[in-house]
XYZ file of C-alpha atoms in Angstrom:
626
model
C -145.080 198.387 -349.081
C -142.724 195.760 -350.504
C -139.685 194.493 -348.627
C -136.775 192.377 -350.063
C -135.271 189.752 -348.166
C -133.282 191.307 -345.534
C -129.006 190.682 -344.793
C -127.870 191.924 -341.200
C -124.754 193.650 -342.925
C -123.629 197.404 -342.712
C -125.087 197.653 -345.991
C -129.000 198.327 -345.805
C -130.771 195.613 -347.870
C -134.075 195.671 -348.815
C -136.112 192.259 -347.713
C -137.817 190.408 -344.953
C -135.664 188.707 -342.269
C -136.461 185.615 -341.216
C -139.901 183.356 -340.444
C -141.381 180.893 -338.319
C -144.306 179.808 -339.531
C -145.559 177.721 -342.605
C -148.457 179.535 -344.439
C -150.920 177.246 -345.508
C -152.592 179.239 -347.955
C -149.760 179.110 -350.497
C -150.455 178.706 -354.246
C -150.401 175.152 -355.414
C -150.696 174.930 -359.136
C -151.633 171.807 -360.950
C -148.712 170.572 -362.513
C -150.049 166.818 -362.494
C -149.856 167.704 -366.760
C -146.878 169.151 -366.362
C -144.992 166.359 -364.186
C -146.421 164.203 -366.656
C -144.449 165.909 -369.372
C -141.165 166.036 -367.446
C -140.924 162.758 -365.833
C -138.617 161.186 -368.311
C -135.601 163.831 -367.725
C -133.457 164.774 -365.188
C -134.043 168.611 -365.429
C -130.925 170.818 -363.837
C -132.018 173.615 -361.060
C -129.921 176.245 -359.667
C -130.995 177.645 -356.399
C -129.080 181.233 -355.858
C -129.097 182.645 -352.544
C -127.784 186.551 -352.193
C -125.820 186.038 -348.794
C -124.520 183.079 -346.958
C -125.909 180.227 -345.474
C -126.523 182.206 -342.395
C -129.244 184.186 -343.183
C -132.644 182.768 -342.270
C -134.706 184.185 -344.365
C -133.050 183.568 -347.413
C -131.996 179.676 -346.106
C -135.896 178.749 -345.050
C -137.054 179.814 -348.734
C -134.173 177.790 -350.184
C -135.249 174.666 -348.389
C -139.435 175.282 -348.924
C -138.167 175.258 -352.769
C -135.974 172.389 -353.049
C -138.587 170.282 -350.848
C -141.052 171.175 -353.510
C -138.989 170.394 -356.482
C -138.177 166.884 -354.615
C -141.481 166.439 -354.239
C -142.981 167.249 -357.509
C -140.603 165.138 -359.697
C -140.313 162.287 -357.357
C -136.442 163.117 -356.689
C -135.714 162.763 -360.631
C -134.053 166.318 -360.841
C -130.392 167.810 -359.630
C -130.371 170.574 -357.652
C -127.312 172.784 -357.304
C -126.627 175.725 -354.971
C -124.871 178.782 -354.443
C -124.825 181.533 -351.523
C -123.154 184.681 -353.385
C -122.569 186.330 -350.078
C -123.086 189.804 -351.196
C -123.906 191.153 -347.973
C -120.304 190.562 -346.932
C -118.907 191.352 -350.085
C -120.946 194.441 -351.658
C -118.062 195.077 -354.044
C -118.485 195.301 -357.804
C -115.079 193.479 -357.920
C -116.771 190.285 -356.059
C -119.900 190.561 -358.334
C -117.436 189.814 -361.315
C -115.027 187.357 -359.670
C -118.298 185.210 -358.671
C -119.992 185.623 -362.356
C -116.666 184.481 -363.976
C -116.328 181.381 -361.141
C -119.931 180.010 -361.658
C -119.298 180.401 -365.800
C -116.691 178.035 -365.510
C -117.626 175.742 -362.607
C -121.104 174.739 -364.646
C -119.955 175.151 -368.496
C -120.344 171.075 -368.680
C -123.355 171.234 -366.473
C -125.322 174.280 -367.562
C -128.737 174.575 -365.713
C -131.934 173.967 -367.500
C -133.619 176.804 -365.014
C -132.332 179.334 -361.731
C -134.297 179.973 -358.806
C -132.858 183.739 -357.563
C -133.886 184.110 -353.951
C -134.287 187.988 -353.346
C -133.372 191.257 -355.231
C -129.562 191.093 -355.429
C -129.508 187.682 -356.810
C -132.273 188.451 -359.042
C -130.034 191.046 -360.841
C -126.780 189.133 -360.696
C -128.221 186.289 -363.060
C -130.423 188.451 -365.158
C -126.688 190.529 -365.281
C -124.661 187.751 -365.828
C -127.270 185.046 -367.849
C -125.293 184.472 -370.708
C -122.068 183.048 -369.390
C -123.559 181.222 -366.422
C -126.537 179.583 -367.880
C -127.600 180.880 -371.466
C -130.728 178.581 -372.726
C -131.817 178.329 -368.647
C -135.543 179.834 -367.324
C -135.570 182.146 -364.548
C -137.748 182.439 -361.800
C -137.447 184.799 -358.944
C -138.791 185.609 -355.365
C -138.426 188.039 -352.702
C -139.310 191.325 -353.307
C -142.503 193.252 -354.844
C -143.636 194.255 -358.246
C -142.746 197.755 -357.772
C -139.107 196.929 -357.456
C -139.279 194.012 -360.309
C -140.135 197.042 -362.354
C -137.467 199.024 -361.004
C -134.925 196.545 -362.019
C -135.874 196.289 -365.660
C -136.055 192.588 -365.825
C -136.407 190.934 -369.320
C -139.762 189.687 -370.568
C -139.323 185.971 -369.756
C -137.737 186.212 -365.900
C -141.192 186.021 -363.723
C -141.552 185.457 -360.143
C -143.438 185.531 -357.324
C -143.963 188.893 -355.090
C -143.715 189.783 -351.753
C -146.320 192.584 -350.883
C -145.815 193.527 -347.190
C -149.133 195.422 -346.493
C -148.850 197.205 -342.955
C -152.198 198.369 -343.093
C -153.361 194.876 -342.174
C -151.402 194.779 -339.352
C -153.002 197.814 -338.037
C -156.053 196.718 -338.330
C -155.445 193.110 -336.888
C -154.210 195.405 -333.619
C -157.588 197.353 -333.574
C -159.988 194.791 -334.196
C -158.021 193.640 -330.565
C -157.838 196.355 -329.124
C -161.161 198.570 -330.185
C -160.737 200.783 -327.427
C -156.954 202.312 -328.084
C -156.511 206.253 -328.365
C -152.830 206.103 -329.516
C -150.050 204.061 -332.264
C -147.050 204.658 -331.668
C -144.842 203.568 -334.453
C -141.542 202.518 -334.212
C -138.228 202.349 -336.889
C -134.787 202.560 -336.926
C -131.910 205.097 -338.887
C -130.978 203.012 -341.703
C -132.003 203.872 -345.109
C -134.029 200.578 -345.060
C -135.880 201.505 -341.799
C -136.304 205.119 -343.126
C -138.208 203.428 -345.808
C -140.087 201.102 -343.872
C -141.715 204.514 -342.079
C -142.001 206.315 -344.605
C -144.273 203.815 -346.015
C -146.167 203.633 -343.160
C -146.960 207.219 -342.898
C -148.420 206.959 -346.692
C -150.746 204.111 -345.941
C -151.856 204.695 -342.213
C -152.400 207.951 -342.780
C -156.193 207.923 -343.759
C -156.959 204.544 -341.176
C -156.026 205.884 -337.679
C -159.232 208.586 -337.557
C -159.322 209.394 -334.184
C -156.202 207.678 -333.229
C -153.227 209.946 -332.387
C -150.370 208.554 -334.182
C -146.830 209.395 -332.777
C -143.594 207.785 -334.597
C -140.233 207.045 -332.822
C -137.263 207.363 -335.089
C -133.887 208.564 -334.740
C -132.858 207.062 -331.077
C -130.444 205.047 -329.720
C -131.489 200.919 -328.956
C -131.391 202.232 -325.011
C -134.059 205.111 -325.475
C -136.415 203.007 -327.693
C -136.453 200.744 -325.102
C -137.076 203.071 -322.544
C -140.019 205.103 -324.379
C -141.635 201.727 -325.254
C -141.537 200.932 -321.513
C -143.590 204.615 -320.561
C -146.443 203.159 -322.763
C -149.750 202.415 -321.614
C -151.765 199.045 -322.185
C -154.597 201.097 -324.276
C -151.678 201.857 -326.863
C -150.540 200.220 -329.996
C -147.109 199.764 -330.456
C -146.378 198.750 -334.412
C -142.261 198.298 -334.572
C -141.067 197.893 -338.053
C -136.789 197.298 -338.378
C -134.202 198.523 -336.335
C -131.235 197.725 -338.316
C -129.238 200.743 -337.381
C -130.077 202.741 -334.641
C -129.004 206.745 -334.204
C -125.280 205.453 -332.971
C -124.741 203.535 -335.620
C -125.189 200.170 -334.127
C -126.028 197.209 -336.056
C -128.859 194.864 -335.506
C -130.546 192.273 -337.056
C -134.140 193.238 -336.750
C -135.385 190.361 -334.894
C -132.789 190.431 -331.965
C -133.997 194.928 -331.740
C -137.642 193.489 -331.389
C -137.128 191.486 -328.698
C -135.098 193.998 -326.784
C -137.858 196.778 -327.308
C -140.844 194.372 -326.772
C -140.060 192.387 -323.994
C -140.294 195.529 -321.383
C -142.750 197.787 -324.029
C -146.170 199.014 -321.757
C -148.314 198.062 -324.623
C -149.107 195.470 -326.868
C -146.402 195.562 -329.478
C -147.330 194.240 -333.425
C -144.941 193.772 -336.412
C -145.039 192.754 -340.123
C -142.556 190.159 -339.972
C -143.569 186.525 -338.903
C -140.041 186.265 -337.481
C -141.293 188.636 -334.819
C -143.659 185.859 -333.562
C -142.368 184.133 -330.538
C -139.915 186.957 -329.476
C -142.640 189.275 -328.040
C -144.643 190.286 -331.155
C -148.504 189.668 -329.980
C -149.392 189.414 -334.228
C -148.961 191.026 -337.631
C -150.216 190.117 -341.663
C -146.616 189.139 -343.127
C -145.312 187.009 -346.068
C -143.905 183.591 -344.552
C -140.383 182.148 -346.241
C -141.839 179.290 -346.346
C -144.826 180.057 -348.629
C -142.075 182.267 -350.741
C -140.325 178.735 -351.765
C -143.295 177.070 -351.754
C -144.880 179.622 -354.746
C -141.693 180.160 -356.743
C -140.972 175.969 -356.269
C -144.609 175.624 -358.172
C -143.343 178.321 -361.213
C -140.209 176.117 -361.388
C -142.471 173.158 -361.784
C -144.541 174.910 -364.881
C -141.799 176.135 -366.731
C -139.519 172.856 -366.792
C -142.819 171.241 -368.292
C -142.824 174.255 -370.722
C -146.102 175.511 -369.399
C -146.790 179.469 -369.706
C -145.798 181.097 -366.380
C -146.307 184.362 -365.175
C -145.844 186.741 -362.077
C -147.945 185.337 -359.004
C -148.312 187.273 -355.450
C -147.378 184.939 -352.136
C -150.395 184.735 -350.499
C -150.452 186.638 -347.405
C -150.901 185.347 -343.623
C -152.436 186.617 -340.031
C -150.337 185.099 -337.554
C -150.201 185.686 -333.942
C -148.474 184.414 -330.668
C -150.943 182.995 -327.851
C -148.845 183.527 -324.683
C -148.602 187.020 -325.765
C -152.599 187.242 -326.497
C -153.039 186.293 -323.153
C -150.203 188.492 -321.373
C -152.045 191.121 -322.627
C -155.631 190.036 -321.991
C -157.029 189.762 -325.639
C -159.071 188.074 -326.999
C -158.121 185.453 -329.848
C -162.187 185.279 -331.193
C -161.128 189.393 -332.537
C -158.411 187.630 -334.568
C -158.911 187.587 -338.208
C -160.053 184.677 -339.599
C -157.272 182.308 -341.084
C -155.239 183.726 -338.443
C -152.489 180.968 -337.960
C -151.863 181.404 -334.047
C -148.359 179.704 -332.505
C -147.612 178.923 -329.298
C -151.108 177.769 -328.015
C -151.285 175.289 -325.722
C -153.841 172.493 -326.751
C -156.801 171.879 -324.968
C -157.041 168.185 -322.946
C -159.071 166.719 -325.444
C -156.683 168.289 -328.579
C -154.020 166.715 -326.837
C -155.034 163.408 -325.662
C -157.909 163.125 -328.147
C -157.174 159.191 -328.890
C -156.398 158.187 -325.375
C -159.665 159.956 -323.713
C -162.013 158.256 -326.857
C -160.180 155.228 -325.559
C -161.269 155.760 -322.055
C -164.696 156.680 -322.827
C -165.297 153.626 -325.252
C -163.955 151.972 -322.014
C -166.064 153.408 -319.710
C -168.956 153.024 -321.530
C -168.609 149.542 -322.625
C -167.596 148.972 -318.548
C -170.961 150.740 -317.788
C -172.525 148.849 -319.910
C -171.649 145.548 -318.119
C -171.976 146.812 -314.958
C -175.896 147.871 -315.957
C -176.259 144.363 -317.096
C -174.661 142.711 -314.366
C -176.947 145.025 -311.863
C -180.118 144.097 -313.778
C -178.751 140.353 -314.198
C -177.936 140.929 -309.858
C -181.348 142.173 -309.503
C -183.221 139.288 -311.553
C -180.956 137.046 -309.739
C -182.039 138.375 -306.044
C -186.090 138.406 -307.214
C -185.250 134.553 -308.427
C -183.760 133.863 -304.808
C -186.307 135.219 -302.793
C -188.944 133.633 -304.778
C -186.904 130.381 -304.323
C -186.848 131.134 -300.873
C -189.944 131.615 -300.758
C -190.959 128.075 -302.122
C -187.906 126.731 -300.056
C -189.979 127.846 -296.884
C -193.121 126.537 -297.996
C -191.275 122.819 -298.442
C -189.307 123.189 -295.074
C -192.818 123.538 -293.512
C -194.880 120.725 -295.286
C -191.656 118.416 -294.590
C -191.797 119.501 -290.814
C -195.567 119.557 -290.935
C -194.956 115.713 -292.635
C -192.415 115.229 -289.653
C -195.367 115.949 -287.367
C -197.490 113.672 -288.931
C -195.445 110.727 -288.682
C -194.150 111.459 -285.320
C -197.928 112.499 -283.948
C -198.151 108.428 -281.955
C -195.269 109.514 -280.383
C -195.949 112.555 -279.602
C -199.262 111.699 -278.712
C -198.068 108.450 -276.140
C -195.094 111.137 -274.882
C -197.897 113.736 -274.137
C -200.785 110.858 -272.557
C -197.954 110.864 -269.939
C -197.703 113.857 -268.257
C -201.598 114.354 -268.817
C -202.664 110.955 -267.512
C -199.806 112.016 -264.578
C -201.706 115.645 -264.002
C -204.886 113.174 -263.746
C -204.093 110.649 -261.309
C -202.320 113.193 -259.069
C -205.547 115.886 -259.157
C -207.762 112.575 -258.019
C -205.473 111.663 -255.517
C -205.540 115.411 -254.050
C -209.251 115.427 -254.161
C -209.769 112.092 -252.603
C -206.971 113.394 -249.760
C -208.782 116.740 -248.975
C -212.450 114.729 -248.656
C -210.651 113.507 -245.639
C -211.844 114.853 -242.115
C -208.076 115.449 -241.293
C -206.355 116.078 -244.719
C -202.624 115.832 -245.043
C -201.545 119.753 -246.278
C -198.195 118.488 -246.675
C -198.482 115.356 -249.417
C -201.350 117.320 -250.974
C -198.863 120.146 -251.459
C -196.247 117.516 -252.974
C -198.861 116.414 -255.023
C -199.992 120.300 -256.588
C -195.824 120.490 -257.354
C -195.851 116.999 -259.324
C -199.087 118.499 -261.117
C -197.132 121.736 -261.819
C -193.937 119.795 -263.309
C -196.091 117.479 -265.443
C -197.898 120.691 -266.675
C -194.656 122.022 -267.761
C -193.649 118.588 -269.119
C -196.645 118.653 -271.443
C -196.372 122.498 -272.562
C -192.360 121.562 -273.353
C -193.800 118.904 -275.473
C -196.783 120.657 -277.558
C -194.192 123.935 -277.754
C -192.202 121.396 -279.667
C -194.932 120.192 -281.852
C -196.157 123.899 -282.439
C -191.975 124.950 -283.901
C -192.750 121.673 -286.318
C -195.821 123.116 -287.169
C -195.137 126.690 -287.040
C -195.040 128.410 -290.731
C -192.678 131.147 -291.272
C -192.823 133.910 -294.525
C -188.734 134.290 -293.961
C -185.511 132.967 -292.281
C -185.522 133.910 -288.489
C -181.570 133.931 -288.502
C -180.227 133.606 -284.813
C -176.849 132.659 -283.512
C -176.640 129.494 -281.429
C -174.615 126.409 -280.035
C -175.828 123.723 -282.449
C -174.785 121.351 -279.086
C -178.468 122.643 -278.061
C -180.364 121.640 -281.288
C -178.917 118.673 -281.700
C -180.055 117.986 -278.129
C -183.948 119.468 -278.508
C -184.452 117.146 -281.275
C -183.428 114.333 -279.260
C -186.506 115.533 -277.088
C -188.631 115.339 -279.776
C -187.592 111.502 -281.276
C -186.774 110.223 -277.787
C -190.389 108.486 -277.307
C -190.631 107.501 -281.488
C -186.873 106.102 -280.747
C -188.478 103.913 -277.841
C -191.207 102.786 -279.774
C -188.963 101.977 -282.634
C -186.737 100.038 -280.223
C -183.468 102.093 -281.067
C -181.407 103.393 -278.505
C -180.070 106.749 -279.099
C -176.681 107.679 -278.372
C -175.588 111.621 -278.474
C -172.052 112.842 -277.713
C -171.813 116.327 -278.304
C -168.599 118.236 -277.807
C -167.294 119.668 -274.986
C -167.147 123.150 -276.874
C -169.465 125.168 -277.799
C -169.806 125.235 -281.848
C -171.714 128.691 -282.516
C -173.220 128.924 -285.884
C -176.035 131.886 -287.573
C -179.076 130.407 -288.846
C -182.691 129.529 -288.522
C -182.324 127.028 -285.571
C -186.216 125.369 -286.402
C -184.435 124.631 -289.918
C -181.239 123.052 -288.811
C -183.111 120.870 -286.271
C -185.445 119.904 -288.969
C -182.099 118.583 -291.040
C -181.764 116.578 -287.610
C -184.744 115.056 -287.555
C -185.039 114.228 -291.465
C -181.618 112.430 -290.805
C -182.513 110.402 -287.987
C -186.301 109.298 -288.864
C -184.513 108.012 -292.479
C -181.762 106.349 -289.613
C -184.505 105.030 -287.905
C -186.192 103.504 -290.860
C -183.367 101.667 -292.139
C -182.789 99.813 -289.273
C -186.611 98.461 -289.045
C -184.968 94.913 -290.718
C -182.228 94.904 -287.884
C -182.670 92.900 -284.466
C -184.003 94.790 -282.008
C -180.815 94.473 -280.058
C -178.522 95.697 -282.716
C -181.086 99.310 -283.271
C -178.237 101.903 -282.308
C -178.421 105.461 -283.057
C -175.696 107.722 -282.508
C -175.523 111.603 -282.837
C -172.036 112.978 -282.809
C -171.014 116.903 -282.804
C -167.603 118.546 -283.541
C -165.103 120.766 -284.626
C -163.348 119.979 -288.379
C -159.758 121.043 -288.935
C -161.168 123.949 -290.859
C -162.659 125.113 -288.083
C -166.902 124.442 -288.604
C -168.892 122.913 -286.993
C -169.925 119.372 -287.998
C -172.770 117.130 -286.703
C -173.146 113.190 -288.135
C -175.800 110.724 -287.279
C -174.965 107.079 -287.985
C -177.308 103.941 -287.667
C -176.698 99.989 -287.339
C -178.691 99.633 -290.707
C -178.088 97.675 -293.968
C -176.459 100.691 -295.466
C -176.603 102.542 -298.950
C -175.951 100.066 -301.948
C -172.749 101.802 -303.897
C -174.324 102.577 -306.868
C -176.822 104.928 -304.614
C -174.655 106.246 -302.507
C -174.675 109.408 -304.864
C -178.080 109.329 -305.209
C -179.370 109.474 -301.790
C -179.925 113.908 -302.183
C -181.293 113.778 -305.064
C -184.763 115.005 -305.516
C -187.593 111.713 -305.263
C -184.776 109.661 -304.741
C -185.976 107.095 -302.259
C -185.622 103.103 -301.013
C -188.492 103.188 -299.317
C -191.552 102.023 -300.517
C -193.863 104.319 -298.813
C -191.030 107.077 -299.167
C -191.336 110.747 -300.459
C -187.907 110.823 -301.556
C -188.102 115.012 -300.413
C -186.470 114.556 -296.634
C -182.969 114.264 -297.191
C -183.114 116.864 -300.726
C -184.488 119.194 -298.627
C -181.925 118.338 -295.604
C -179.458 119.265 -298.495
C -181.107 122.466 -299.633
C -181.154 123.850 -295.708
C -177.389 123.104 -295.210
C -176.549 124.927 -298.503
C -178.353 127.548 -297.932
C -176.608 128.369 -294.482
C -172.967 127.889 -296.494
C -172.585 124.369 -295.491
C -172.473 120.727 -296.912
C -173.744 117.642 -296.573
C -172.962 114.399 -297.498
C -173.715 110.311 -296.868
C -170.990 107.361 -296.473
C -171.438 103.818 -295.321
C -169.558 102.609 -292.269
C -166.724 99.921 -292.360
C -169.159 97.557 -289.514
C -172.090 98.489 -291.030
C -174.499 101.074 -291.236
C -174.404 104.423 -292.832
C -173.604 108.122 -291.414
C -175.024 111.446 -292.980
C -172.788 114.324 -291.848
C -173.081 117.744 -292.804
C -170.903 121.365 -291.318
C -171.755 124.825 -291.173
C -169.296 127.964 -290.699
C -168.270 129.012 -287.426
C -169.934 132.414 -286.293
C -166.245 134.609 -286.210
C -166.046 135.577 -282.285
């Protein structure tokens, strides 16, 4: 069925009211070659609109066209308008008094071509041509073929139709919802809405089958609200216009659809798209929008003298999401093309740009983080082979230690041995006696005992030199008491040397966590090199000193200073470094790998020479945290 624009006046127009969404599917026509052909003039357009700027329907079009025009000449055209407000002013009288105004007002500005929007300005300029704009073009929009042809319109007016097809609208509402038994249709008492059912009882009548089909006309706003509100959810309610109901009220149709919708017991449909978003779940309608667009594009072809001729607006689904899912359908059974409004957009449709962001993020993140796991991982097979070989080094160093300390050792060990000798004879020589004194040979079997633990202190100290290890035995302990066993173990090399040994510890305990064999090892590197670079001293002047304390940041520090010659300056940075020796029978290894045990524990170590003479080696470790 064809509908005209509609005009909420006491008069009954015939059109569409209002709309809301853009169709997309509008006709574009090439009119590159026919831009091409107008782009030297200023061409003059006249937009007439049948009622006054009010009217939505009528107004969207208006704009759509004039956007288009704008668009297709690059803004090298003038575009005049005029609202002839017949749905105020019906009157034959007005008709004239306007035809006569707009005859004068453009008689130095005639238009080159006029745009009617809708049925009534359609026949006022093909009425009133002559005197308003006699050489002009028309083009028209709005209404259908059938009433084109009822209006007798000369050969060279063409437009672009508006075919309202309520069938589709039907079947849009079946397709969601297969499983209804009942349409109820719905229309007002004005001649229009009279029309609008009687159309629809011509076209449904052979596509409801099985469907009982009951229509609702001739009641009051109140009782179509009402009998919309007894409906079940397995009906389809199709409401067409309400512009007067059986009081005589007036309505515009969109304001009646939203009063009977909004409390309706079904799922209510409607062939406007100005229904959409004031409780219509969907309908196939005509949008404003592509009605401006369309009759904007014949415009375009007949300035550049191109042959025009009547085109259809193309038709659109559209639908309303919020109602889809108030009434738990499905928006897959849409038509395709359907143009839905109102949907909310997924996460990803929304923030599309910002979660690709994140994810390029992430990934490039993850990325680093693998490598910096493998890199971790190659790092931590590196270190334990390294401390691996670090072992290995301690114990040929300690084994070395050994080695040169073994004539110490050896004279500190012939002691308590030749002791345990000398005491056994004497015991055995007592008890040959006749009369054998129990009493000194019981003095003599404790001596025997404490020289037998004299000599198993001494080889348990060779066997932790010579001891090898496959990892770090970490223990917490006063470093007082290592400092103080490897005294034990130079104390007879130091009185062969001829160096008298000095240690001060401090009065506090200084707890650190490491291997203790290791950081007495560091001792004894340091005080053999001591040793050895006081060999050119007097034997007088041979003084060793071991000092232990706490530093101002709180670890634990241990230096060892000698009476030597000292470091010459340009060596003094030298003195760690790997080979690095002054001696000529010298490894150069002691003091790199006294370096590479303090490190490895989180300490330092360094060397300085002393103001009197001499040098000191001091190194700290961190406090254990009580």
């Amino acid at each position: 069925m064809a509908r005209d624009f509609e005009a909420p006046s006491r008069r009954p127009i015939r059109g569409p009211v209002r709309v809301f969404w853009i169709s997309l599917l509008a006709i574009l026509a090439a009119v590159s070659a026919g831009l091409a052909e107008i782009v030297d003039l200023v061409p003059r357009v006249l937009i007439l609109y049948p009622y006054d700027e009010r009217i939505p329907a009528t107004t969207i079009a208006g704009e759509s066209a004039r956007n288009r025009l704008l668009e297709a000449t690059a803004g090298k055209i003038e575009l005049f308008s005029e609202f002839l407000d017949l749905s105020r002013f019906p009157e034959n009288v007005h008709v004239d008094r306007m035809a006569r105004y707009l005859a004068e007002k453009y008689v130095d500005h005639r238009p080159d071509l006029v745009i009617a929007l809708g049925e009534e300005a359609t026949s006022f300029i093909a009425t009133n041509r002559k005197t308003i704009a006699p050489h002009a073009k028309i083009v028209f929009c709005g209404f259908s073929g059938a009433t084109a042809a009822s209006l007798n319109l000369p050969d060279d007016v063409v437009g672009a139709f508006s075919e309202f097809d309520i069938t589709k609208t039907f079947e849009m509402a079946i397709r969601l919802q297969p499983n209804a038994r009942q349409l109820v249709v719905l229309g007002g008492s004005a001649k229009f809405d009279q029309a609008w059912i009687a159309d629809a009882r011509q076209n449904l009548a052979g596509l409801t089958g099985n469907i009982e089909t009951t229509y609702l006309t001739g009641l009051s706003i109140d009782e179509f609200i009402e009998r919309a509100a007894g409906l079940s959810e397995d009906v389809i309610l199709l409401v067409l216009t309400v512009f007067v109901d059986s009081t005589g009220r007036n309505f515009i149709p969109q304001d009646a659809f939203e009063k009977i919708s909004v409390t309706a017991g079904a799922p209510t449909y409607g062939p406007y798209s100005t229904y959409i978003g004031h409780g219509a779940v969907g309908g196939n309608t005509v949008t404003f929008e592509s009605v401006g667009t369309t009759v904007a594009n014949l415009a375009v072809d007949a300035l550049a003298e191109k042959p025009v001729s009547n085109v259809d607006v193309p038709q659109t689904y559209v639908a309303d999401a919020r109602q889809l899912q108030r009434w738990g359908l499905a928006e897959v059974d849409l038509p395709s093309g359907t143009v839905v409004s109102f949907k909310e957009k997924s996460l990803w449709e929304e923030y599309w740009a910002e979660i690709t962001t994140i994810i390029a993020f992430v990934a490039a993140q993850s990325f680093v983080i693998a490598a910096l796991l493998f890199e971790r991982g190659r790092r931590a097979a590196v270190e334990l082979t390294a401390r691996g070989r670090l072992l290995e080094v301690i114990h040929l160093n300690q084994s070395a230690t050994a080695g040169a300390l073994s004539a110490s050792i050896a004279h500190e060990l012939n002691q308590p041995l030749g002791a345990i000798r000398n005491n056994a004879e004497a015991a055995e020589f007592m008890l040959n006696r006749d009369k054998p004194d129990l009493k000194l040979i019981k003095q003599i079997l404790v001596d025997i005992r404490d020289d037998d633990k004299r000599a198993g202190d001494i080889i348990q100290r060779l066997r932790g030199l010579l001891k090898k290890r496959s990892e770090i035995d970490w223990q917490e302990f006063d470093i007082n008491d290592v400092v103080k066993s490897a005294l034990q173990i130079l104390h007879s090399e130091a009185e062969r040397r001829g160096v008298a040994v000095d240690c001060r510890p401090t009065a506090r305990q200084l707890p650190v966590r490491a291997d203790r064999v290791h950081i007495q090892q560091v001792i004894l590197n340091i005080a053999t090199n001591a040793m050895d670079a006081m060999l050119d001293s007097a034997p007088a002047q041979r003084r060793l000193l071991l000092l232990t304390d706490l530093t101002e940041s709180s670890k634990a520090a241990v230096s060892i200073s000698d009476t030597g010659t000292g470091i010459p300056g340009d060596q003094l940075g030298r003195v760690f470094d790997t080979f690095f020796t002054t001696k000529s029978n010298g490894t150069g290894l002691g003091l790199t790998i006294a370096r590479a045990i303090v490190e490895t524990y989180g300490g330092k170590i360094w060397a300085d020479n002393l103001p009197q003479g001499g040098a000191v080696v001091s190194f700290v470790l961190p406090l254990v945290k009580v």
